[in-house]
C-alpha cells in the first residue's frame, strides 16, 4: 500500500504529459499502440510532444537553424514509448502484429517490414492526398520495444540533416547535446 | 553559509526518506507534494530517491535494521558509496525525469492563466525541455531507420551472394569444368 501511494505520488507529477497525449488522439496521424506496462512495467522512455510546443521549438530554432524550424513547423505531434523487453519479446511482437492490423484497416501504407527471428522492424506511413498525416515506426528485439508515432509531415531526407544538429547518442545510455 | 545550506539539504533528505519509509502522515505528505509542484529540484530529489529505492529492492539485498539505516542516512553526501552519489542516480533516472520535468514545468504555469481561447504560451524552460525530448525522439527514429536499413542490406547482400555464387556455379556446370 505504501509503495502504491508513493508511486501514485510520483505519477501525479506527470499527469500533464498524459493530457498532452490525449490532445493528440483526434489527429488523423495518431496511432494507439495499446499498453505493455502490465508486461514490461513503465516504459523506459515515454515522450509525447504536442503541436504547440513543436511550433515554439521551431520558432526558437528559426534564426539559428531554418531547416530544423521548417521541419518542426510541419509536425503536429511526436510520441515515443520504449520498453525494456528483458529477453522476452513475445508480448511486444504480439502487440506489433495487433497494431499492424489496425493500421492496415485505417489505410496506413507499409513502407518497411523486416521480420527476422525474434526481431521486427515495421514502418508505416499515412498519406492524405499529397500530404503525409503520420509516420509510425515499431522495432522489437530481445532488448527493447520501440514505438514511435510522428503526427504531421516528415521528409526522411530532411531528417538526416536534423540528426546532425541534435548530436544524440542513445546507444549505451543517454547522451544529449542540443546546441 | 555552507553549513546552513547543508542543514537545509539534510532536512530535505530526511523528509524525502520519511516519505519513502511511509513515516509522513497525510498532511505532511500533501505539504511535501505541494512544495514539489513549485520546486523542481525537490521533485527531482523525490523521484531519484524513489527510483533508487526501487533499484535497491531489485537487488534483493537483505534490509539493514532500521537503526542502522537511520545512521546511514546521516552520512554526509561526500562520504557515501559511489552507487548512492547523485550522479549515478541521475544517470539511472534520466529518462523518466525528462518527462516528469516537463510535467513539473507545465504545472508551474504563470498565473493568472491566459484567456481560454488562447493556448498558454510555453515557458523557455518548457521549450528547451521539449527540444531535448525531441532530440531523444529523433535519435530513436534514426536508430529504427538504421536498424531497418541494416536488415535490408543484410538481406540484399545474402541474395546478391546467392545470385553471384549460383551464377558462377551454373557457369562452371555449363562449361563442364567440374
CSV table of C-alpha atoms in Angstrom, one decimal:
chain,number,residue,atom,x,y,z
A,1,UNK,CA,0.0,0.0,0.0
A,2,UNK,CA,2.8,2.4,1.0
A,3,UNK,CA,4.6,1.6,-2.3
A,4,UNK,CA,1.4,2.2,-4.2
A,5,UNK,CA,0.9,5.6,-2.6
A,6,UNK,CA,4.5,6.7,-3.4
A,7,UNK,CA,4.1,5.5,-7.0
A,8,UNK,CA,0.9,7.5,-7.1
A,9,UNK,CA,2.6,10.5,-5.7
A,10,UNK,CA,5.3,10.4,-8.4
A,11,UNK,CA,2.7,9.6,-11.1
A,12,UNK,CA,0.6,12.7,-10.3
A,13,UNK,CA,3.6,14.9,-11.1
A,14,UNK,CA,3.5,13.6,-14.7
A,15,UNK,CA,-0.2,13.9,-15.3
A,16,UNK,CA,0.1,16.9,-17.7
A,17,UNK,CA,2.1,14.7,-20.0
A,18,UNK,CA,-0.9,12.4,-20.2
A,19,UNK,CA,-3.1,15.4,-21.0
A,20,UNK,CA,-0.7,16.2,-23.9
A,21,UNK,CA,-1.2,12.6,-25.2
A,22,UNK,CA,-5.0,13.0,-25.0
A,23,UNK,CA,-4.9,16.2,-27.0
A,24,UNK,CA,-3.2,14.3,-29.9
A,25,UNK,CA,-5.7,11.5,-30.1
A,26,UNK,CA,-8.1,13.2,-32.5
A,27,UNK,CA,-5.4,13.8,-35.1
A,28,UNK,CA,-5.6,11.6,-38.2
A,29,UNK,CA,-1.9,10.5,-37.9
A,30,UNK,CA,-2.3,9.3,-34.3
A,31,UNK,CA,-1.7,5.6,-33.6
A,32,UNK,CA,-2.9,3.8,-30.4
A,33,UNK,CA,-0.1,1.4,-29.5
A,34,UNK,CA,-2.1,0.0,-26.6
A,35,UNK,CA,-0.3,-0.8,-23.4
A,36,UNK,CA,2.6,-3.0,-22.5
A,37,UNK,CA,3.0,-1.7,-19.0
A,38,UNK,CA,1.5,-4.8,-17.4
A,39,UNK,CA,4.1,-7.0,-19.0
A,40,UNK,CA,7.2,-4.8,-19.1
A,41,UNK,CA,6.4,-2.2,-16.5
A,42,UNK,CA,6.7,1.5,-17.1
A,43,UNK,CA,8.3,2.5,-20.4
A,44,UNK,CA,12.0,3.5,-20.0
A,45,UNK,CA,11.3,6.3,-22.5
A,46,UNK,CA,7.9,8.0,-22.8
A,47,UNK,CA,7.7,11.2,-24.8
A,48,UNK,CA,4.7,13.0,-26.0
A,49,UNK,CA,5.1,16.5,-27.5
A,50,UNK,CA,2.1,18.3,-29.0
A,51,UNK,CA,1.9,20.9,-31.8
A,52,UNK,CA,2.0,24.0,-29.6
A,53,UNK,CA,5.4,23.0,-28.1
A,54,UNK,CA,6.7,21.9,-31.5
A,55,UNK,CA,5.8,25.3,-33.0
A,56,UNK,CA,7.6,27.1,-30.3
A,57,UNK,CA,10.7,24.9,-30.7
A,58,UNK,CA,10.5,25.7,-34.4
A,59,UNK,CA,10.2,29.4,-33.7
A,60,UNK,CA,13.2,29.4,-31.4
A,61,UNK,CA,15.2,27.5,-33.9
A,62,UNK,CA,14.2,29.7,-36.8
A,63,UNK,CA,17.2,32.0,-36.7
A,64,UNK,CA,19.9,29.5,-35.8
A,65,UNK,CA,18.6,26.6,-38.0
A,66,UNK,CA,15.9,27.4,-40.5
A,67,UNK,CA,15.9,23.9,-41.8
A,68,UNK,CA,15.0,22.4,-38.4
A,69,UNK,CA,12.4,25.1,-37.9
A,70,UNK,CA,10.8,24.2,-41.2
A,71,UNK,CA,10.6,20.5,-40.1
A,72,UNK,CA,9.1,21.3,-36.7
A,73,UNK,CA,6.5,23.7,-38.2
A,74,UNK,CA,5.1,20.8,-40.2
A,75,UNK,CA,4.8,18.4,-37.2
A,76,UNK,CA,1.7,18.2,-35.0
A,77,UNK,CA,2.9,15.7,-32.5
A,78,UNK,CA,5.8,13.3,-31.7
A,79,UNK,CA,5.3,10.3,-29.4
A,80,UNK,CA,7.9,7.7,-28.3
A,81,UNK,CA,7.5,4.8,-26.0
A,82,UNK,CA,10.4,2.4,-25.3
A,83,UNK,CA,10.0,-0.7,-23.2
A,84,UNK,CA,12.8,-2.9,-22.0
A,85,UNK,CA,11.8,-6.4,-23.1
A,86,UNK,CA,14.5,-8.1,-21.0
A,87,UNK,CA,15.0,-11.1,-23.4
A,88,UNK,CA,11.2,-11.7,-23.7
A,89,UNK,CA,10.0,-10.0,-26.9
A,90,UNK,CA,6.9,-12.2,-27.4
A,91,UNK,CA,4.4,-9.8,-25.9
A,92,UNK,CA,5.8,-6.9,-27.8
A,93,UNK,CA,5.8,-8.8,-31.1
A,94,UNK,CA,2.1,-9.7,-30.5
A,95,UNK,CA,1.4,-6.0,-29.9
A,96,UNK,CA,3.2,-5.1,-33.1
A,97,UNK,CA,1.0,-7.6,-35.0
A,98,UNK,CA,-2.1,-6.2,-33.5
A,99,UNK,CA,-1.1,-2.6,-34.3
A,100,UNK,CA,-0.2,-3.6,-37.9
A,101,UNK,CA,-3.8,-5.0,-38.4
A,102,UNK,CA,-5.3,-1.7,-37.1
A,103,UNK,CA,-3.0,0.4,-39.3
A,104,UNK,CA,-3.9,-1.6,-42.4
A,105,UNK,CA,-7.6,-1.2,-41.6
A,106,UNK,CA,-7.0,2.6,-41.3
A,107,UNK,CA,-5.3,2.8,-44.7
A,108,UNK,CA,-1.8,3.2,-43.5
A,109,UNK,CA,0.8,2.0,-46.1
A,110,UNK,CA,3.6,-0.3,-45.1
A,111,UNK,CA,7.0,1.2,-46.1
A,112,UNK,CA,9.5,-1.2,-44.5
A,113,UNK,CA,8.7,-4.5,-42.9
A,114,UNK,CA,11.6,-6.6,-41.5
A,115,UNK,CA,10.6,-9.9,-40.0
A,116,UNK,CA,13.7,-11.7,-38.6
A,117,UNK,CA,13.9,-14.3,-35.9
A,118,UNK,CA,12.7,-12.6,-32.7
A,119,UNK,CA,13.1,-9.2,-34.3
A,120,UNK,CA,10.8,-7.0,-36.2
A,121,UNK,CA,11.0,-3.5,-37.7
A,122,UNK,CA,7.8,-2.0,-39.1
A,123,UNK,CA,7.5,1.4,-40.7
A,124,UNK,CA,4.1,2.7,-41.9
A,125,UNK,CA,3.0,5.9,-43.4
A,126,UNK,CA,-0.4,7.6,-43.7
A,127,UNK,CA,-1.0,9.8,-46.6
A,128,UNK,CA,-3.8,12.2,-47.3
A,129,UNK,CA,-3.5,13.0,-50.9
A,130,UNK,CA,-0.1,14.6,-51.4
A,131,UNK,CA,0.3,15.3,-47.7
A,132,UNK,CA,1.6,13.0,-45.0
A,133,UNK,CA,-0.7,12.6,-42.0
A,134,UNK,CA,1.7,10.5,-40.0
A,135,UNK,CA,4.6,8.1,-39.7
A,136,UNK,CA,4.7,5.1,-37.4
A,137,UNK,CA,7.8,3.1,-36.6
A,138,UNK,CA,7.9,-0.1,-34.4
A,139,UNK,CA,11.0,-2.0,-33.7
A,140,UNK,CA,11.2,-5.0,-31.3
A,141,UNK,CA,14.1,-7.2,-30.3
A,142,UNK,CA,15.3,-9.1,-27.2
A,143,UNK,CA,16.4,-5.8,-25.6
A,144,UNK,CA,13.7,-3.3,-26.3
A,145,UNK,CA,10.4,-2.5,-28.0
A,146,UNK,CA,10.3,0.9,-29.6
A,147,UNK,CA,7.0,2.5,-30.7
A,148,UNK,CA,7.2,5.9,-32.4
A,149,UNK,CA,4.4,8.0,-33.9
A,150,UNK,CA,5.1,11.2,-35.8
A,151,UNK,CA,2.0,13.1,-36.5
A,152,UNK,CA,2.2,15.6,-39.3
A,153,UNK,CA,4.6,15.8,-42.2
A,154,UNK,CA,8.1,14.5,-42.1
A,155,UNK,CA,10.5,14.1,-45.0
A,156,UNK,CA,13.2,11.4,-44.4
A,157,UNK,CA,15.6,13.5,-46.4
A,158,UNK,CA,15.2,16.4,-44.1
A,159,UNK,CA,15.5,14.1,-41.0
A,160,UNK,CA,19.1,13.2,-41.8
A,161,UNK,CA,20.2,16.9,-41.6
A,162,UNK,CA,18.2,17.3,-38.3
A,163,UNK,CA,20.0,14.4,-36.7
A,164,UNK,CA,23.4,16.0,-37.4
A,165,UNK,CA,22.2,19.1,-35.5
A,166,UNK,CA,21.0,17.2,-32.5
A,167,UNK,CA,24.1,15.0,-32.0
A,168,UNK,CA,22.3,12.4,-29.9
A,169,UNK,CA,23.8,9.1,-28.8
A,170,UNK,CA,21.3,6.6,-27.3
A,171,UNK,CA,23.5,3.6,-27.7
A,172,UNK,CA,24.6,2.7,-24.2
A,173,UNK,CA,22.9,5.4,-22.3
A,174,UNK,CA,21.6,8.9,-22.9
A,175,UNK,CA,24.0,11.5,-24.1
A,176,UNK,CA,22.3,14.6,-25.4
A,177,UNK,CA,23.9,17.6,-26.8
A,178,UNK,CA,21.4,20.1,-28.2
A,179,UNK,CA,23.4,23.1,-29.1
B,1,UNK,CA,26.7,29.8,4.9
B,2,UNK,CA,27.7,26.4,3.7
B,3,UNK,CA,26.6,24.8,7.0
B,4,UNK,CA,23.2,26.5,6.6
B,5,UNK,CA,22.8,25.0,3.1
B,6,UNK,CA,23.9,21.6,4.3
B,7,UNK,CA,21.4,21.8,7.1
B,8,UNK,CA,18.6,22.6,4.6
B,9,UNK,CA,19.7,19.7,2.4
B,10,UNK,CA,19.7,17.3,5.4
B,11,UNK,CA,16.2,18.3,6.4
B,12,UNK,CA,15.0,17.9,2.8
B,13,UNK,CA,16.6,14.4,2.6
B,14,UNK,CA,15.1,13.4,5.9
B,15,UNK,CA,11.6,14.4,4.7
B,16,UNK,CA,12.1,12.5,1.5
B,17,UNK,CA,13.3,9.5,3.3
B,18,UNK,CA,10.4,9.7,5.7
B,19,UNK,CA,8.0,9.9,2.7
B,20,UNK,CA,9.6,6.8,1.2
B,21,UNK,CA,9.5,4.9,4.5
B,22,UNK,CA,5.8,5.8,4.9
B,23,UNK,CA,6.6,7.9,8.1
B,24,UNK,CA,4.8,11.0,6.9
B,25,UNK,CA,1.1,11.5,7.8
B,26,UNK,CA,-1.3,12.6,5.1
B,27,UNK,CA,-1.0,16.3,5.8
B,28,UNK,CA,2.8,16.2,5.8
B,29,UNK,CA,2.9,14.2,2.5
B,30,UNK,CA,0.4,16.6,1.0
B,31,UNK,CA,2.6,19.5,2.1
B,32,UNK,CA,5.6,17.9,0.5
B,33,UNK,CA,3.7,17.3,-2.7
B,34,UNK,CA,2.7,21.0,-2.9
B,35,UNK,CA,6.3,22.1,-2.4
B,36,UNK,CA,7.4,19.6,-5.1
B,37,UNK,CA,5.0,21.2,-7.5
B,38,UNK,CA,6.7,24.5,-7.1
B,39,UNK,CA,10.3,23.2,-6.6
B,40,UNK,CA,11.7,21.2,-9.5
B,41,UNK,CA,14.8,20.3,-7.5
B,42,UNK,CA,12.8,18.9,-4.7
B,43,UNK,CA,10.6,16.9,-7.1
B,44,UNK,CA,13.7,15.6,-8.8
B,45,UNK,CA,15.1,14.5,-5.5
B,46,UNK,CA,11.9,12.6,-4.6
B,47,UNK,CA,11.8,10.8,-7.9
B,48,UNK,CA,15.5,10.0,-7.7
B,49,UNK,CA,15.2,8.7,-4.2
B,50,UNK,CA,12.1,6.6,-5.2
B,51,UNK,CA,13.9,5.1,-8.2
B,52,UNK,CA,17.0,4.4,-6.1
B,53,UNK,CA,14.8,2.6,-3.5
B,54,UNK,CA,13.2,0.5,-6.3
B,55,UNK,CA,16.6,-0.3,-7.7
B,56,UNK,CA,17.9,-1.3,-4.3
B,57,UNK,CA,14.8,-3.5,-3.8
B,58,UNK,CA,15.5,-5.2,-7.1
B,59,UNK,CA,19.0,-6.2,-5.9
B,60,UNK,CA,17.4,-8.5,-3.2
B,61,UNK,CA,19.7,-7.2,-0.5
B,62,UNK,CA,18.6,-8.1,3.0
B,63,UNK,CA,17.3,-4.9,4.6
B,64,UNK,CA,19.5,-3.5,7.4
B,65,UNK,CA,17.9,-2.8,10.7
B,66,UNK,CA,16.0,0.5,10.9
B,67,UNK,CA,18.5,1.9,13.4
B,68,UNK,CA,21.4,1.3,11.0
B,69,UNK,CA,19.5,2.7,8.1
B,70,UNK,CA,18.8,5.9,10.1
B,71,UNK,CA,22.5,6.2,10.8
B,72,UNK,CA,23.4,5.6,7.2
B,73,UNK,CA,21.1,8.4,6.1
B,74,UNK,CA,23.0,10.8,8.3
B,75,UNK,CA,26.3,10.1,6.5
B,76,UNK,CA,27.3,13.3,4.6
B,77,UNK,CA,26.8,13.1,0.8
B,78,UNK,CA,30.6,13.1,0.1
B,79,UNK,CA,31.2,10.0,2.2
B,80,UNK,CA,28.5,7.9,0.5
B,81,UNK,CA,29.5,5.0,-1.7
B,82,UNK,CA,29.6,5.6,-5.4
B,83,UNK,CA,26.2,4.0,-6.1
B,84,UNK,CA,24.5,6.5,-3.7
B,85,UNK,CA,26.1,9.5,-5.4
B,86,UNK,CA,23.6,11.8,-7.1
B,87,UNK,CA,25.4,11.5,-10.5
B,88,UNK,CA,24.8,7.7,-10.6
B,89,UNK,CA,21.2,8.2,-9.6
B,90,UNK,CA,20.6,10.9,-12.2
B,91,UNK,CA,22.1,8.7,-14.9
B,92,UNK,CA,19.8,5.9,-13.8
B,93,UNK,CA,16.8,8.1,-13.7
B,94,UNK,CA,17.4,10.5,-16.6
B,95,UNK,CA,14.8,9.3,-19.0
B,96,UNK,CA,11.7,9.4,-16.7
B,97,UNK,CA,13.0,12.7,-15.4
B,98,UNK,CA,12.8,14.2,-18.9
B,99,UNK,CA,9.1,13.5,-18.9
B,100,UNK,CA,8.4,14.5,-15.3
B,101,UNK,CA,10.4,17.7,-15.7
B,102,UNK,CA,8.1,18.8,-18.5
B,103,UNK,CA,5.1,17.9,-16.3
B,104,UNK,CA,6.5,19.9,-13.5
B,105,UNK,CA,7.3,22.9,-15.6
B,106,UNK,CA,3.8,22.8,-17.0
B,107,UNK,CA,2.4,22.8,-13.5
B,108,UNK,CA,4.4,25.9,-12.8
B,109,UNK,CA,2.4,27.9,-15.3
B,110,UNK,CA,2.4,31.7,-14.6
B,111,UNK,CA,-0.8,33.0,-13.1
B,112,UNK,CA,-3.3,34.3,-13.9
B,113,UNK,CA,-3.8,32.0,-16.8
B,114,UNK,CA,-4.4,33.5,-20.3
B,115,UNK,CA,-7.8,33.7,-21.9
B,116,UNK,CA,-9.5,30.3,-22.5
B,117,UNK,CA,-9.4,30.7,-26.3
B,118,UNK,CA,-5.7,31.3,-26.4
B,119,UNK,CA,-3.4,28.3,-25.6
B,120,UNK,CA,-0.9,29.0,-22.8
B,121,UNK,CA,2.4,30.1,-24.1
B,122,UNK,CA,5.1,27.6,-23.0
B,123,UNK,CA,8.0,28.9,-20.9
B,124,UNK,CA,11.5,29.0,-22.3
B,125,UNK,CA,12.3,26.1,-20.0
B,126,UNK,CA,9.4,24.0,-21.4
B,127,UNK,CA,10.6,24.7,-24.9
B,128,UNK,CA,14.2,23.8,-24.0
B,129,UNK,CA,12.9,20.6,-22.4
B,130,UNK,CA,10.7,19.8,-25.5
B,131,UNK,CA,13.8,20.3,-27.6
B,132,UNK,CA,15.7,17.7,-25.5
B,133,UNK,CA,12.8,15.3,-25.7
B,134,UNK,CA,12.7,15.8,-29.5
B,135,UNK,CA,16.4,15.0,-29.6
B,136,UNK,CA,15.7,11.7,-27.9
B,137,UNK,CA,12.7,11.0,-30.1
B,138,UNK,CA,14.6,11.7,-33.3
B,139,UNK,CA,17.5,9.6,-32.1
B,140,UNK,CA,15.2,6.7,-31.8
B,141,UNK,CA,13.7,7.4,-35.2
B,142,UNK,CA,17.2,7.4,-36.6
B,143,UNK,CA,18.0,4.1,-34.8
B,144,UNK,CA,14.9,2.3,-36.0
B,145,UNK,CA,15.6,3.6,-39.6
B,146,UNK,CA,19.2,2.4,-39.3
B,147,UNK,CA,18.2,-1.0,-38.0
B,148,UNK,CA,15.7,-1.4,-40.9
B,149,UNK,CA,18.5,-0.3,-43.3
B,150,UNK,CA,21.0,-2.8,-41.9
B,151,UNK,CA,18.4,-5.7,-42.1
B,152,UNK,CA,17.6,-4.8,-45.7
B,153,UNK,CA,21.3,-4.5,-46.6
B,154,UNK,CA,22.0,-7.9,-45.0
B,155,UNK,CA,19.1,-9.5,-46.8
B,156,UNK,CA,20.1,-7.9,-50.1
B,157,UNK,CA,23.8,-8.9,-49.6
B,158,UNK,CA,22.7,-12.5,-48.9
B,159,UNK,CA,20.6,-12.6,-52.1
B,160,UNK,CA,23.4,-11.0,-54.1
B,161,UNK,CA,25.9,-13.6,-52.8
B,162,UNK,CA,23.5,-16.4,-53.7
B,163,UNK,CA,22.9,-14.9,-57.1
B,164,UNK,CA,26.6,-14.5,-57.8
B,165,UNK,CA,27.6,-17.8,-56.3
B,166,UNK,CA,24.7,-19.5,-58.1
B,167,UNK,CA,25.6,-17.8,-61.4
B,168,UNK,CA,29.3,-18.9,-61.1
B,169,UNK,CA,28.2,-22.4,-60.2
B,170,UNK,CA,25.9,-22.6,-63.2
B,171,UNK,CA,28.6,-21.2,-65.5
B,172,UNK,CA,31.1,-23.8,-64.2
B,173,UNK,CA,28.5,-26.5,-64.7
B,174,UNK,CA,27.6,-25.2,-68.1
B,175,UNK,CA,31.2,-25.3,-69.2
B,176,UNK,CA,31.7,-28.7,-67.6
B,177,UNK,CA,34.8,-27.5,-65.8
B,178,UNK,CA,33.9,-29.7,-62.8
